[in-house]
Short mmCIF file of C-alpha atoms and ligand atoms in Angstrom, two decimals:
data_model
loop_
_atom_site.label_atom_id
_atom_site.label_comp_id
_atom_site.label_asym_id
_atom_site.label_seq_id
_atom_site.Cartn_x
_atom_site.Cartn_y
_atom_site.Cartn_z
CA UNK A 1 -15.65 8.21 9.47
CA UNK A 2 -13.53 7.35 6.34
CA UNK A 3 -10.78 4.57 7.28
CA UNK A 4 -8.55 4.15 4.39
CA UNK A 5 -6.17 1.68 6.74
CA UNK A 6 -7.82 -0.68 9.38
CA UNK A 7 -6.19 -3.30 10.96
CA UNK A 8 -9.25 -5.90 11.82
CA UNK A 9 -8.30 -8.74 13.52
CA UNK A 10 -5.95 -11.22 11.77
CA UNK A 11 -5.76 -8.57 8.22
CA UNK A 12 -4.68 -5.43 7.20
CA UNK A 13 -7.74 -3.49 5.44
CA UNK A 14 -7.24 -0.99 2.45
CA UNK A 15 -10.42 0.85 0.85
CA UNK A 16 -9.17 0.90 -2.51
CA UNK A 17 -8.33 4.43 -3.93
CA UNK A 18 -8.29 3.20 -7.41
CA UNK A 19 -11.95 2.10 -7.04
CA UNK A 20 -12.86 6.09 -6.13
CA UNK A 21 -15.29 7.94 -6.83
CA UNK A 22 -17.87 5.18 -8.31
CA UNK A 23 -17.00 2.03 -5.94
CA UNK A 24 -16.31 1.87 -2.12
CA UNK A 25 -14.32 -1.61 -2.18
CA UNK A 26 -12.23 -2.44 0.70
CA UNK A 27 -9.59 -5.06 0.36
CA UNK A 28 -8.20 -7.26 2.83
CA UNK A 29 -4.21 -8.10 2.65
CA UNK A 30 -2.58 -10.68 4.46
CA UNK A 31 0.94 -10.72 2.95
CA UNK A 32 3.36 -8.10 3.46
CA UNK A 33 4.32 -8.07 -0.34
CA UNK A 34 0.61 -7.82 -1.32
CA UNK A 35 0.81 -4.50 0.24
CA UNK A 36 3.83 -3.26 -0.78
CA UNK A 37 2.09 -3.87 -3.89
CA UNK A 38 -0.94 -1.59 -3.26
CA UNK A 39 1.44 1.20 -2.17
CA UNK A 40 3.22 0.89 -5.60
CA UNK A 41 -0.38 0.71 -7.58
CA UNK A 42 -1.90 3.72 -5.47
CA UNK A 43 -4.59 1.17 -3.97
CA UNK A 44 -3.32 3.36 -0.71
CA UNK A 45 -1.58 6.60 -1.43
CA UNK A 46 -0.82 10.23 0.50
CA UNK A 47 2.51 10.36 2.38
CA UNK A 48 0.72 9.54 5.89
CA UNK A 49 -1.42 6.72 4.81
CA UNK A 50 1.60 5.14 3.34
CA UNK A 51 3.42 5.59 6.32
CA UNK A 52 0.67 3.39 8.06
CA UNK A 53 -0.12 0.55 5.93
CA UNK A 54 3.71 -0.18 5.65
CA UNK A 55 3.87 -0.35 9.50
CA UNK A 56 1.20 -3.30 9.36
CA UNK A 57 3.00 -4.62 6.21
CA UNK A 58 5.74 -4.79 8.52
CA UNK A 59 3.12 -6.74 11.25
CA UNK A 60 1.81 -8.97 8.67
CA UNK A 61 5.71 -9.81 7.79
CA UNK A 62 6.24 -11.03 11.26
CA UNK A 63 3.02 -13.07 11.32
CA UNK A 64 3.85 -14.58 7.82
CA UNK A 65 7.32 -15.44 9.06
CA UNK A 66 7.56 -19.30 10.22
CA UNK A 67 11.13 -17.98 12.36
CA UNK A 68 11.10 -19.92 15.78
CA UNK A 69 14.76 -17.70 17.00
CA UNK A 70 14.43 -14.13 17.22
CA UNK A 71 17.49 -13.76 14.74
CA UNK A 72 15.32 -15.52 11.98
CA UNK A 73 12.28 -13.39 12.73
CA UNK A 74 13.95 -10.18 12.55
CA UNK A 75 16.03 -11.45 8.98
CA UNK A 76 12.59 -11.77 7.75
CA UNK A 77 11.55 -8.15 8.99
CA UNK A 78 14.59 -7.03 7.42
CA UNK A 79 13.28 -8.07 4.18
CA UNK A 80 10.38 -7.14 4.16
CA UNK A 81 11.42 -3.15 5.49
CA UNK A 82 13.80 -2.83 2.79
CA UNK A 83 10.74 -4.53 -0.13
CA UNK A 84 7.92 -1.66 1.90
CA UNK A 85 10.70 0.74 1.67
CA UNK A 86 11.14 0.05 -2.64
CA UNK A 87 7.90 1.14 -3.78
CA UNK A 88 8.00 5.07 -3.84
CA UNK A 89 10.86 7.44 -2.62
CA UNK A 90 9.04 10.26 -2.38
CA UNK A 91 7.12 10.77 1.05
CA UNK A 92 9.14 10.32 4.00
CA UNK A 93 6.41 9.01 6.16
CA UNK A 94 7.23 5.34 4.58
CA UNK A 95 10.52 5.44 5.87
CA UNK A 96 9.57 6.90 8.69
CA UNK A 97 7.59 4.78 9.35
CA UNK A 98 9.74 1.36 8.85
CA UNK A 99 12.42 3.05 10.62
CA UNK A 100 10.46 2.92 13.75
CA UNK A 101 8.76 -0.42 13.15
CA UNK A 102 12.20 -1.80 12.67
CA UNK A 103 14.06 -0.09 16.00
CA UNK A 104 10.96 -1.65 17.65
CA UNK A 105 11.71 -5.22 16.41
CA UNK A 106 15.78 -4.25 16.90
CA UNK A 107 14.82 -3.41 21.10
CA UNK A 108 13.56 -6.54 21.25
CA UNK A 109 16.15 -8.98 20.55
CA UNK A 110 15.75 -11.92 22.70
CA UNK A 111 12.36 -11.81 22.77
CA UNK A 112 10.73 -14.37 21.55
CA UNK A 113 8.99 -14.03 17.95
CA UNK A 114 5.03 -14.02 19.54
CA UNK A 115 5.95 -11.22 21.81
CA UNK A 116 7.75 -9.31 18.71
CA UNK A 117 4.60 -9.85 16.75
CA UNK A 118 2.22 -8.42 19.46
CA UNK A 119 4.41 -5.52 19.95
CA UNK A 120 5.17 -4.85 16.64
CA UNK A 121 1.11 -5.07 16.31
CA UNK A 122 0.55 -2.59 18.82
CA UNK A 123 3.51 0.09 17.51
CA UNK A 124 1.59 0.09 14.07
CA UNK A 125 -1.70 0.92 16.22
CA UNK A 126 0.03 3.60 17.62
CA UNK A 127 1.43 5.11 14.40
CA UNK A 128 -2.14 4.70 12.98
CA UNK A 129 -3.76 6.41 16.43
CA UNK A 130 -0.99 9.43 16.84
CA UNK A 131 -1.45 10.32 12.77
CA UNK A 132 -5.21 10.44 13.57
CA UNK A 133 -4.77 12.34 16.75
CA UNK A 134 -2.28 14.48 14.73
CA UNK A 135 -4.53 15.60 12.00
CA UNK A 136 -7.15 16.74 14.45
CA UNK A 137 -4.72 19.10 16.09
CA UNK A 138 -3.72 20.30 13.02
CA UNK A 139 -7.19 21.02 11.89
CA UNK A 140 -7.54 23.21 15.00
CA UNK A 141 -4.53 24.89 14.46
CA UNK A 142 -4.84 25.70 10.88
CA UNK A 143 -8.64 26.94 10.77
CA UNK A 144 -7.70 29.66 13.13
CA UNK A 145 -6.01 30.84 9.68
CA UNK A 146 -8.94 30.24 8.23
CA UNK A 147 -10.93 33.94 7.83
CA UNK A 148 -14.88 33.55 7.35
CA UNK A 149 -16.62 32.41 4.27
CA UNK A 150 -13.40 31.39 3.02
CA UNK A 151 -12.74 30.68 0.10
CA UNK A 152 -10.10 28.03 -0.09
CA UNK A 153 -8.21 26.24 -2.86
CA UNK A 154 -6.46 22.74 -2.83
CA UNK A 155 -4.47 20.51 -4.82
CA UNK A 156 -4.68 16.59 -4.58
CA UNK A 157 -5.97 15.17 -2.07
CA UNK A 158 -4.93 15.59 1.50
CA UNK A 159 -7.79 14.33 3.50
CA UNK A 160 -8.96 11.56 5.23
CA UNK A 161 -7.71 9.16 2.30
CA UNK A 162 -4.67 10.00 2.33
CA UNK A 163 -3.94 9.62 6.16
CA UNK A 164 -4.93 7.60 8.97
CA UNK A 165 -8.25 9.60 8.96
CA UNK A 166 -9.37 13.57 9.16
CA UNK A 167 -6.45 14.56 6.85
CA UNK A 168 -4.19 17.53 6.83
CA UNK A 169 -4.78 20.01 4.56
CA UNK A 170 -8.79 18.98 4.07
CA UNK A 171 -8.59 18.27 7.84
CA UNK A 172 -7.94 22.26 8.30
CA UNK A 173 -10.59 22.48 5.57
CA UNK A 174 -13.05 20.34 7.82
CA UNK A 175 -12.18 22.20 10.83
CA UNK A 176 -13.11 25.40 9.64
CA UNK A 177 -15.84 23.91 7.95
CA UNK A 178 -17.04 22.97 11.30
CA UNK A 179 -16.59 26.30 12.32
CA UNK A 180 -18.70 27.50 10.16
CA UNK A 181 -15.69 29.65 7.73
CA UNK A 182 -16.03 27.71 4.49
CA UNK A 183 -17.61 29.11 1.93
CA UNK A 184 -16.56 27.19 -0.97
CA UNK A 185 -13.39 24.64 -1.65
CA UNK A 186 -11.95 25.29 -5.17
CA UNK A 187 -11.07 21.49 -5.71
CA UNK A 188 -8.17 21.31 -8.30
CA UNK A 189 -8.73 18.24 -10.33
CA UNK A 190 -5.07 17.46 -9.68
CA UNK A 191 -3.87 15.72 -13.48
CA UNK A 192 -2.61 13.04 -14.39
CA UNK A 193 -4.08 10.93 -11.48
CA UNK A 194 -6.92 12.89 -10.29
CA UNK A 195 -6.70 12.82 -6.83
CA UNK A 196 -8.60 15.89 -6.43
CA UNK A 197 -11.47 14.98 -8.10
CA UNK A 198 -12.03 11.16 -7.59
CA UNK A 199 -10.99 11.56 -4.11
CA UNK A 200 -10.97 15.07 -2.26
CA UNK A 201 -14.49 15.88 -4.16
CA UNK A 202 -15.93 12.82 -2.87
CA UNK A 203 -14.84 13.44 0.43
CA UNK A 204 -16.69 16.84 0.21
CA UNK A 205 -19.80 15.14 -1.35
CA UNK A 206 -20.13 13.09 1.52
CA UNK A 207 -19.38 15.34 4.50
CA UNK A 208 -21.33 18.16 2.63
CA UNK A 209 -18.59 20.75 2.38
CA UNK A 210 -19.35 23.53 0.16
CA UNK A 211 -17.04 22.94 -3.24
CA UNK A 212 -16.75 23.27 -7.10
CA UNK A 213 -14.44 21.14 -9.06
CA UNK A 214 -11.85 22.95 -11.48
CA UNK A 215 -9.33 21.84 -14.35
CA UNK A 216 -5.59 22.38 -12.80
CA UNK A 217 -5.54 25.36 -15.47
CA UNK A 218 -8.33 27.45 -14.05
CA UNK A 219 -6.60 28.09 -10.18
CA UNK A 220 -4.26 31.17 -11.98
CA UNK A 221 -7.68 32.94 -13.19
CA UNK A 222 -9.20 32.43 -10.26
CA UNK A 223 -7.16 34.12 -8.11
CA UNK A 224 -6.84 37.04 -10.52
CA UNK A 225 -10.51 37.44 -10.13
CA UNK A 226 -10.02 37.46 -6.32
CA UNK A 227 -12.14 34.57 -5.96
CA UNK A 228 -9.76 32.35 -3.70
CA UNK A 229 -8.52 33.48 0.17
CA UNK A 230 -6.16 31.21 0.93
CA UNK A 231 -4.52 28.11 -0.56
CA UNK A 232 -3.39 24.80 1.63
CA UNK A 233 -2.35 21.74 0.58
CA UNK A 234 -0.87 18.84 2.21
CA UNK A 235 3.04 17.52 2.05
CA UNK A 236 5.19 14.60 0.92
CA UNK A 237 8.68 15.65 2.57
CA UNK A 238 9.87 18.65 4.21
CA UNK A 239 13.15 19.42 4.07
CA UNK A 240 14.87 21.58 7.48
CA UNK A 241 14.84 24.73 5.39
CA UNK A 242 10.59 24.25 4.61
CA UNK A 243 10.95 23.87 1.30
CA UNK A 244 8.22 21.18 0.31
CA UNK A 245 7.72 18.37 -2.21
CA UNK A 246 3.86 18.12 -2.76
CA UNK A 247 1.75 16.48 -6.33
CA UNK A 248 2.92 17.50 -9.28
CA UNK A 249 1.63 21.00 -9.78
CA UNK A 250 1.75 22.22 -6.64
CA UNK A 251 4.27 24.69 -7.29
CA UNK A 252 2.61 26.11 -9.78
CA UNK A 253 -0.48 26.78 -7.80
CA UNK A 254 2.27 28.29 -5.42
CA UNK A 255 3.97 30.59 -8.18
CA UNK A 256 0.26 31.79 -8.71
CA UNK A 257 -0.66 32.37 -5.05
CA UNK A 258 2.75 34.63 -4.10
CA UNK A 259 1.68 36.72 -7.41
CA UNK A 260 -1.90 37.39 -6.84
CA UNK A 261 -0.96 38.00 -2.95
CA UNK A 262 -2.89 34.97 -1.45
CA UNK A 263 -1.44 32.84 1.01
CA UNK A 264 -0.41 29.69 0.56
CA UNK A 265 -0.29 27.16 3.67
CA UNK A 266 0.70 23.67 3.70
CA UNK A 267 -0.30 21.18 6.50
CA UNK A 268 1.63 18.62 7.28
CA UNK A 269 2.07 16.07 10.45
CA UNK A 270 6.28 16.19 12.07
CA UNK A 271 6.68 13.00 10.61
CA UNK A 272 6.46 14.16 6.96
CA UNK A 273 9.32 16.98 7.80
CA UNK A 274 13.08 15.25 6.65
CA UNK A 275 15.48 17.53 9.08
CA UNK A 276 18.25 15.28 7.17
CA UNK A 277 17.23 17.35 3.80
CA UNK A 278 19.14 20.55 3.90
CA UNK A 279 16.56 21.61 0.84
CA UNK A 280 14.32 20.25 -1.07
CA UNK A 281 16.98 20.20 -4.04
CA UNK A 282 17.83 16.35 -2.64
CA UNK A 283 14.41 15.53 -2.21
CA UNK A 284 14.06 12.08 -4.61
CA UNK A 285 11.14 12.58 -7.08
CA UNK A 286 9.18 9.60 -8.24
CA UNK A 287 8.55 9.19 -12.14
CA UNK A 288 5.38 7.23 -12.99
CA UNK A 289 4.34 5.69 -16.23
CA UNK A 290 3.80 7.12 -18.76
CA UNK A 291 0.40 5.39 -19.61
CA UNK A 292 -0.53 7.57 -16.84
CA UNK A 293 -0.76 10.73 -19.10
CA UNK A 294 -1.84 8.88 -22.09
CA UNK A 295 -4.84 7.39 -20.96
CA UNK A 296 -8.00 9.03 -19.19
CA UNK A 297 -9.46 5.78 -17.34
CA UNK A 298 -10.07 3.58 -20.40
CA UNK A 299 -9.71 6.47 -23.04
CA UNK A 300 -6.48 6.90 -24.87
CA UNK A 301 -5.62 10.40 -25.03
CA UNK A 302 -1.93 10.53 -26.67
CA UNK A 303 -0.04 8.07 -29.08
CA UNK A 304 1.70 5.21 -27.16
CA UNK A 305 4.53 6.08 -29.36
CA UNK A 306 4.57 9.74 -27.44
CA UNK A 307 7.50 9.74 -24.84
CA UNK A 308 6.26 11.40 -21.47
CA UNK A 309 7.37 12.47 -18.87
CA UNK A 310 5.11 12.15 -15.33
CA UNK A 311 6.70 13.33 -12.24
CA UNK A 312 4.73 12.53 -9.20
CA UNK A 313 6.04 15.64 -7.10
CA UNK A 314 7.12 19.13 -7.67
CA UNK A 315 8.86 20.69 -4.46
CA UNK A 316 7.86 24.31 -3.46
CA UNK A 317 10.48 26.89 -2.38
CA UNK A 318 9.89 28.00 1.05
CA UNK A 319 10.22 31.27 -0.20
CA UNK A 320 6.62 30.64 -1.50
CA UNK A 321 5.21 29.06 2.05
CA UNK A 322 3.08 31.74 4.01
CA UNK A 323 2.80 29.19 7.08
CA UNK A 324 2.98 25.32 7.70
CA UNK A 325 0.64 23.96 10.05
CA UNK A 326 1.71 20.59 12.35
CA UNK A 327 0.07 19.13 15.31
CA UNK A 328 2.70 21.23 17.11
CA UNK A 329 1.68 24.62 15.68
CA UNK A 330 1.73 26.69 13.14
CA UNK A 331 5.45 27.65 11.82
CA UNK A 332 6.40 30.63 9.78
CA UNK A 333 9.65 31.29 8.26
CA UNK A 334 12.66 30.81 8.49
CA UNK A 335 11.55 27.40 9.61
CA UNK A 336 13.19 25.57 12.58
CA UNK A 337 10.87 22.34 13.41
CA UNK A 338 11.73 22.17 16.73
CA UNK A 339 9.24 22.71 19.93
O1 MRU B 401 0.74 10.24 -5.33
P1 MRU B 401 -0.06 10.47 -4.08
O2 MRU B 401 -1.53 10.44 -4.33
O3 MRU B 401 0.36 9.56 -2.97
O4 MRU B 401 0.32 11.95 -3.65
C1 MRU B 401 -0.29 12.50 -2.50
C2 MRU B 401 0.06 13.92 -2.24
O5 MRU B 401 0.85 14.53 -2.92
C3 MRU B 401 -0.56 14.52 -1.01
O6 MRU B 401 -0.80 15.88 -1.20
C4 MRU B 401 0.42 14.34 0.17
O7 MRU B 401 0.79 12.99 0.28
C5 MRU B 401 -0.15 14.80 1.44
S1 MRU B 401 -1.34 13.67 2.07
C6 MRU B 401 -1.87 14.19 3.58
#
């Protein structure tokens, strides 16, 4: 199984995203601010995974803190939330997240700091565990969307990597894969960072899924040609009214989809939706660097003296949102994520 985030024994263990397709490196972190690091640098990226190594960045605070009182420990945790919580606004699963590692710590006052750190240890666990166990129920869920020999397109990568394991929108992919409904994943290369294909392509390659690799521009041709049945992505944040903040082009793909008539799903675990977003108009949107756009790996592509502008995210109208699939079901609009 792929394990992007492992906790194993005394470290917190990140397979390295950058490293993807051509090297399977794992790194170990002991410091809290080593991984806030690899959050910001994309060493571990996808709103879920996030969520999960800054819960054991959170651990890994409480074991590097020398606090004897349980006032001094929790100062420390304090810290460190609010330096986890710094590195990208976009997916709500980070501050999900360190919201719940830090009520954990909070319930505890009086405690002493070794029974903080063992709890805290074993919250993180769970977050890790319940993401895992969420991804597989929305697998099952979503492939019963899934007609046979689909055809299905996605957009980053919202698999395995980018959660605790399984994924959600390529975990709905591997469910009906299982089931025997895929006939071919349309695997959108996903510019400027190429999530989709240094990272969802290899997860296909190795768990033999049925897929061709496209450039972002082809998807619109595609489905005029009526080669694509259904679209699903994954999610960053959902705001209460569904509309969704997803990688950069995401909305386009969804423009294209409500045209050509093809559904368009997005799967995404209850601890991605933001009920505190009325719409996705206040959802923050991280800018990148530029270098990002300008380079292709080693290869400069535009002047350095080019301005750019790189937007991580692009949020998707609800209006434009056949279905999203959670752990708790399947909801169509208008959405109310309760149940
Ligand atoms: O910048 P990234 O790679 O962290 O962006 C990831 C995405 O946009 C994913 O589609 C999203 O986080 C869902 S992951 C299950």
């Amino acid at each position: 199984m792929i394990a992007p985030v492992r906790w194993a024994g005394e470290r917190l263990v990140l397979l390295d995203q950058r490293e993807l397709p051509v090297r399977e490196i794992e790194r170990r972190y002991a410091r809290w601010e080593d991984v806030a690091e690899a959050i910001r640098a994309l060493a571990v990226r996808g709103a879920p995974a996030i969520g999960v190594a800054a819960a054991f960045g959170v651990v890994l605070a409480a074991r590097q803190s020398r606090a004897t009182t349980f006032d001094e420990l929790f100062a420390d945790i304090e810290v460190a939330v609010k330096g986890l919580a710094a590195t990208r606004p976009t997916a709500v699963n980070l501050f999900w997240a360190l919201d719940r590692m830090r009520r954990i710590a909070e319930g505890l006052r009086g405690a002493t700091p070794d029974a903080v750190r063992a709890r805290l240890l074993a919250e993180a666990q769970a977050i890790l565990d319940e993401d895992l166990a969420a991804n597989r129920a929305m697998g099952e869920h979503g492939a019963a969307l899934v007609p046979e020999h689909a055809r299905v397109l996605t957009h980053c990568n919202a698999g395995a990597l980018a959660t605790a394991g399984f994924g959600t929108a390529l975990g709905v992919v591997r469910a009906a894969h299982a089931k025997g409904r895929i006939a071919l994943v349309w695997v959108d290369e996903t510019r400027p960072v190429m999530q989709g294909s240094r990272l969802t392509a290899w997860e296909c390659v190795r768990e033999g899924i049925p897929h061709r690799l496209i450039a972002d521009a082809a998807a619109g041709s595609l489905m005029a040609r009526g080669e694509v049945d259904l679209v699903v992505t994954g999610a960053d944040r959902i705001a209460a009214n569904g509309d969704t903040a997803n990688k950069i082009g995401t909305y386009s793909v969804a423009v294209l989809a409500k045209h050509h008539g093809v559904p368009f799903y997005v799967a995404a675990p209850f601890s991605t939706i933001d009920p505190s977003l009325a719409s996705g108009a206040q959802i923050p949107i991280e800018e990148r660097d530029g270098a990002e756009l300008r380079r292709v790996g080693a290869q400069q592509t535009a002047p350095d003296a080019s301005p750019v502008f790189n937007p991580a995210f692009d949020v998707t109208s609800a209006t434009l949102i056949s279905a999203i699939i959670t752990e708790r079901g399947v909801f169509r609009p208008p959405y109310r994520f309760t149940a």
